[in-house]
mmCIF file of C-alpha atoms in Angstrom:
data_model
loop_
_atom_site.group_PDB
_atom_site.id
_atom_site.type_symbol
_atom_site.label_atom_id
_atom_site.label_comp_id
_atom_site.label_asym_id
_atom_site.label_seq_id
_atom_site.Cartn_x
_atom_site.Cartn_y
_atom_site.Cartn_z
ATOM 1 C CA MET A 20 -0.016 0.002 -0.015
ATOM 2 C CA ALA A 21 1.372 3.425 -0.951
ATOM 3 C CA GLY A 22 0.170 6.947 -0.992
ATOM 4 C CA ILE A 23 1.011 10.288 -2.589
ATOM 5 C CA ILE A 24 0.648 13.840 -1.365
ATOM 6 C CA PHE A 25 0.665 16.814 -3.727
ATOM 7 C CA TYR A 26 -0.151 20.480 -3.700
ATOM 8 C CA TYR A 27 -3.017 21.895 -5.771
ATOM 9 C CA GLU A 28 -2.417 25.560 -6.495
ATOM 10 C CA ASP A 29 -3.999 28.322 -8.575
ATOM 11 C CA SER A 30 -1.350 27.779 -11.296
ATOM 12 C CA ASP A 31 -2.664 24.221 -11.685
ATOM 13 C CA THR A 32 -6.012 25.529 -12.840
ATOM 14 C CA ASP A 33 -4.450 27.058 -15.954
ATOM 15 C CA VAL A 34 -3.981 23.785 -17.753
ATOM 16 C CA TRP A 35 -6.499 20.995 -18.283
ATOM 17 C CA SER A 36 -4.278 18.207 -16.962
ATOM 18 C CA GLY A 37 -3.845 20.218 -13.778
ATOM 19 C CA LYS A 38 -7.384 21.470 -13.379
ATOM 20 C CA ASN A 39 -8.978 18.010 -13.468
ATOM 21 C CA ASN A 40 -6.008 16.155 -11.930
ATOM 22 C CA ASP A 41 -5.689 14.117 -15.162
ATOM 23 C CA ALA A 42 -1.869 13.939 -14.925
ATOM 24 C CA TRP A 43 -2.111 12.549 -11.420
ATOM 25 C CA ASN A 44 -4.836 10.091 -12.327
ATOM 26 C CA TYR A 45 -2.784 8.609 -15.136
ATOM 27 C CA ALA A 46 0.562 8.589 -13.312
ATOM 28 C CA LEU A 47 -1.004 6.831 -10.332
ATOM 29 C CA LYS A 48 -2.732 4.254 -12.450
ATOM 30 C CA ALA A 49 0.306 3.496 -14.552
ATOM 31 C CA SER A 50 2.601 2.982 -11.601
ATOM 32 C CA SER A 51 0.156 0.713 -9.671
ATOM 33 C CA SER A 52 -0.158 -0.168 -5.986
ATOM 34 C CA PHE A 53 -1.201 3.276 -4.872
ATOM 35 C CA GLU A 54 -4.267 3.439 -2.630
ATOM 36 C CA ASN A 55 -4.135 6.787 -0.906
ATOM 37 C CA VAL A 56 -4.009 10.375 -2.206
ATOM 38 C CA ILE A 57 -3.807 13.554 -0.140
ATOM 39 C CA ILE A 58 -4.266 16.867 -1.901
ATOM 40 C CA ILE A 59 -2.986 19.958 -0.145
ATOM 41 C CA ASN A 60 -5.324 22.571 -1.550
ATOM 42 C CA ASN A 61 -3.598 26.020 -1.695
ATOM 43 C CA SER A 62 -5.937 27.183 -4.449
ATOM 44 C CA THR A 63 -8.930 29.492 -4.344
ATOM 45 C CA SER A 64 -10.891 26.814 -6.178
ATOM 46 C CA GLU A 65 -11.783 23.268 -5.277
ATOM 47 C CA PRO A 66 -9.732 20.547 -7.006
ATOM 48 C CA GLU A 67 -11.553 17.807 -8.772
ATOM 49 C CA ASP A 68 -11.487 14.361 -7.225
ATOM 50 C CA ILE A 69 -9.024 11.639 -8.101
ATOM 51 C CA ASN A 70 -10.390 8.425 -9.601
ATOM 52 C CA ARG A 71 -12.618 6.433 -7.267
ATOM 53 C CA GLU A 72 -10.209 3.616 -6.542
ATOM 54 C CA PHE A 73 -8.017 5.937 -4.445
ATOM 55 C CA ALA A 74 -8.838 6.919 -0.854
ATOM 56 C CA LEU A 75 -8.812 10.719 -1.088
ATOM 57 C CA ASN A 76 -8.310 13.388 1.544
ATOM 58 C CA LYS A 77 -8.159 17.093 0.887
ATOM 59 C CA VAL A 78 -6.404 19.279 3.441
ATOM 60 C CA THR A 79 -5.037 22.847 3.476
ATOM 61 C CA SER A 80 -1.596 22.437 5.038
ATOM 62 C CA LEU A 81 1.478 20.254 4.961
ATOM 63 C CA GLU A 82 1.095 19.585 8.658
ATOM 64 C CA ASP A 83 -2.460 18.289 8.177
ATOM 65 C CA ALA A 84 -1.267 16.045 5.328
ATOM 66 C CA ILE A 85 1.613 14.580 7.307
ATOM 67 C CA ALA A 86 -0.690 13.888 10.241
ATOM 68 C CA LEU A 87 -2.700 11.525 7.969
ATOM 69 C CA THR A 88 0.315 9.381 7.023
ATOM 70 C CA THR A 89 1.900 6.372 8.588
ATOM 71 C CA GLY A 90 5.206 4.830 7.620
ATOM 72 C CA THR A 91 8.083 6.299 5.638
ATOM 73 C CA ILE A 92 8.059 9.317 3.323
ATOM 74 C CA ALA A 93 10.012 10.125 0.160
ATOM 75 C CA GLN A 94 10.159 13.943 -0.242
ATOM 76 C CA ILE A 95 10.723 14.854 -3.905
ATOM 77 C CA VAL A 96 13.161 17.858 -3.908
ATOM 78 C CA CYS A 97 15.046 20.025 -6.330
ATOM 79 C CA PRO A 98 18.637 18.809 -6.718
ATOM 80 C CA TRP A 99 20.182 22.168 -5.842
ATOM 81 C CA ASN A 100 18.272 22.781 -2.621
ATOM 82 C CA TYR A 101 20.009 20.198 -0.465
ATOM 83 C CA PRO A 102 23.647 19.020 -0.181
ATOM 84 C CA ASP A 103 24.499 15.651 -1.738
ATOM 85 C CA SER A 104 24.912 14.130 1.735
ATOM 86 C CA GLU A 105 21.183 14.811 2.464
ATOM 87 C CA LYS A 106 19.567 13.457 -0.720
ATOM 88 C CA VAL A 107 19.512 10.478 -3.076
ATOM 89 C CA SER A 108 19.131 10.427 -6.831
ATOM 90 C CA LEU A 109 15.855 8.930 -8.116
ATOM 91 C CA TRP A 110 17.939 6.548 -10.260
ATOM 92 C CA ASP A 111 19.554 5.075 -7.036
ATOM 93 C CA TYR A 112 16.460 5.129 -4.851
ATOM 94 C CA ASP A 113 14.999 1.790 -3.791
ATOM 95 C CA HIS A 114 11.428 3.082 -3.497
ATOM 96 C CA SER A 115 10.916 1.773 -0.003
ATOM 97 C CA ALA A 116 8.655 4.689 0.966
ATOM 98 C CA ASP A 117 5.079 4.309 2.019
ATOM 99 C CA TRP A 118 4.317 7.858 0.924
ATOM 100 C CA TYR A 119 5.622 10.200 -1.756
ATOM 101 C CA ILE A 120 5.262 13.963 -1.419
ATOM 102 C CA THR A 121 5.939 16.619 -3.991
ATOM 103 C CA GLY A 122 6.277 20.286 -2.993
ATOM 104 C CA PRO A 123 4.527 23.459 -3.988
ATOM 105 C CA ALA A 124 5.401 25.213 -7.260
ATOM 106 C CA ALA A 125 7.523 27.768 -5.417
ATOM 107 C CA GLY A 126 9.625 24.948 -3.971
ATOM 108 C CA TRP A 127 10.168 23.633 -0.503
ATOM 109 C CA ALA A 128 12.327 26.526 0.647
ATOM 110 C CA ASN A 129 14.346 23.871 2.508
ATOM 111 C CA ALA A 130 11.331 22.641 4.439
ATOM 112 C CA GLU A 131 12.065 19.695 6.641
ATOM 113 C CA ILE A 132 9.721 16.727 6.884
ATOM 114 C CA PRO A 133 11.024 14.782 9.889
ATOM 115 C CA GLY A 134 12.415 11.355 8.905
ATOM 116 C CA ALA A 135 11.709 11.824 5.172
ATOM 117 C CA THR A 136 14.177 10.658 2.547
ATOM 118 C CA LYS A 137 14.920 13.459 0.147
ATOM 119 C CA VAL A 138 14.853 12.182 -3.454
ATOM 120 C CA TYR A 139 15.775 14.302 -6.508
ATOM 121 C CA VAL A 140 15.472 13.784 -10.219
ATOM 122 C CA PRO A 141 18.822 14.588 -11.936
ATOM 123 C CA GLN A 142 18.376 17.330 -14.487
ATOM 124 C CA ASP A 143 20.423 19.783 -16.515
ATOM 125 C CA GLY A 144 20.229 23.392 -15.312
ATOM 126 C CA VAL A 145 18.062 24.785 -12.520
ATOM 127 C CA ALA A 146 14.616 24.760 -14.200
ATOM 128 C CA SER A 147 12.346 23.417 -11.420
ATOM 129 C CA LEU A 148 9.924 20.843 -12.702
ATOM 130 C CA HIS A 149 6.495 21.256 -11.202
ATOM 131 C CA SER A 150 5.118 18.296 -9.450
ATOM 132 C CA ILE A 151 2.448 17.734 -12.020
ATOM 133 C CA HIS A 152 5.230 17.157 -14.587
ATOM 134 C CA ILE A 153 7.713 15.232 -12.462
ATOM 135 C CA ALA A 154 5.092 12.813 -11.069
ATOM 136 C CA THR A 155 5.145 10.550 -14.090
ATOM 137 C CA THR A 156 8.965 10.201 -14.013
ATOM 138 C CA VAL A 157 9.038 9.408 -10.285
ATOM 139 C CA LEU A 158 6.099 7.054 -10.283
ATOM 140 C CA MET A 159 7.113 5.143 -13.449
ATOM 141 C CA HIS A 160 10.639 4.693 -12.010
ATOM 142 C CA ARG A 161 8.961 3.314 -8.886
ATOM 143 C CA TYR A 162 7.055 0.832 -10.955
ATOM 144 C CA LYS A 163 10.237 -0.284 -12.717
ATOM 145 C CA VAL A 164 12.086 -0.852 -9.469
ATOM 146 C CA ILE A 165 9.222 -2.574 -7.641
ATOM 147 C CA GLN A 166 8.607 -4.873 -10.628
ATOM 148 C CA GLY A 167 12.276 -5.703 -10.874
ATOM 149 C CA LEU A 168 12.493 -4.573 -14.475
#
């Protein structure tokens, strides 16, 4: 059983795949074994629901989201925000987390989630990938590792 936490922000309402959570629906289905979704709603509008097969909670703060989790957390971070000694590359990660959490569009600002493993996706340059775009990469890599492919 695994879960994912993501932020829903006003910038997500500008594109169809963000507004109706399409990108999340497909990434979660393709990677399998996810049962729980928590949306941190920082938008002035209400996010659409995720597909029925996921247990869904909507909250308004990171603290409220973390309070709903049990087990280990993989915090998806930008590669330049943390020293190498504090993070692991997605390509080297064993995907042992019970929960995955992606940050807000403005970044984590070095936010600490106690006990979380910081995981980054190697990339050229410092163009932050929003969570809606990076989700598929992270979740499909998880599928590959868990399936032993």
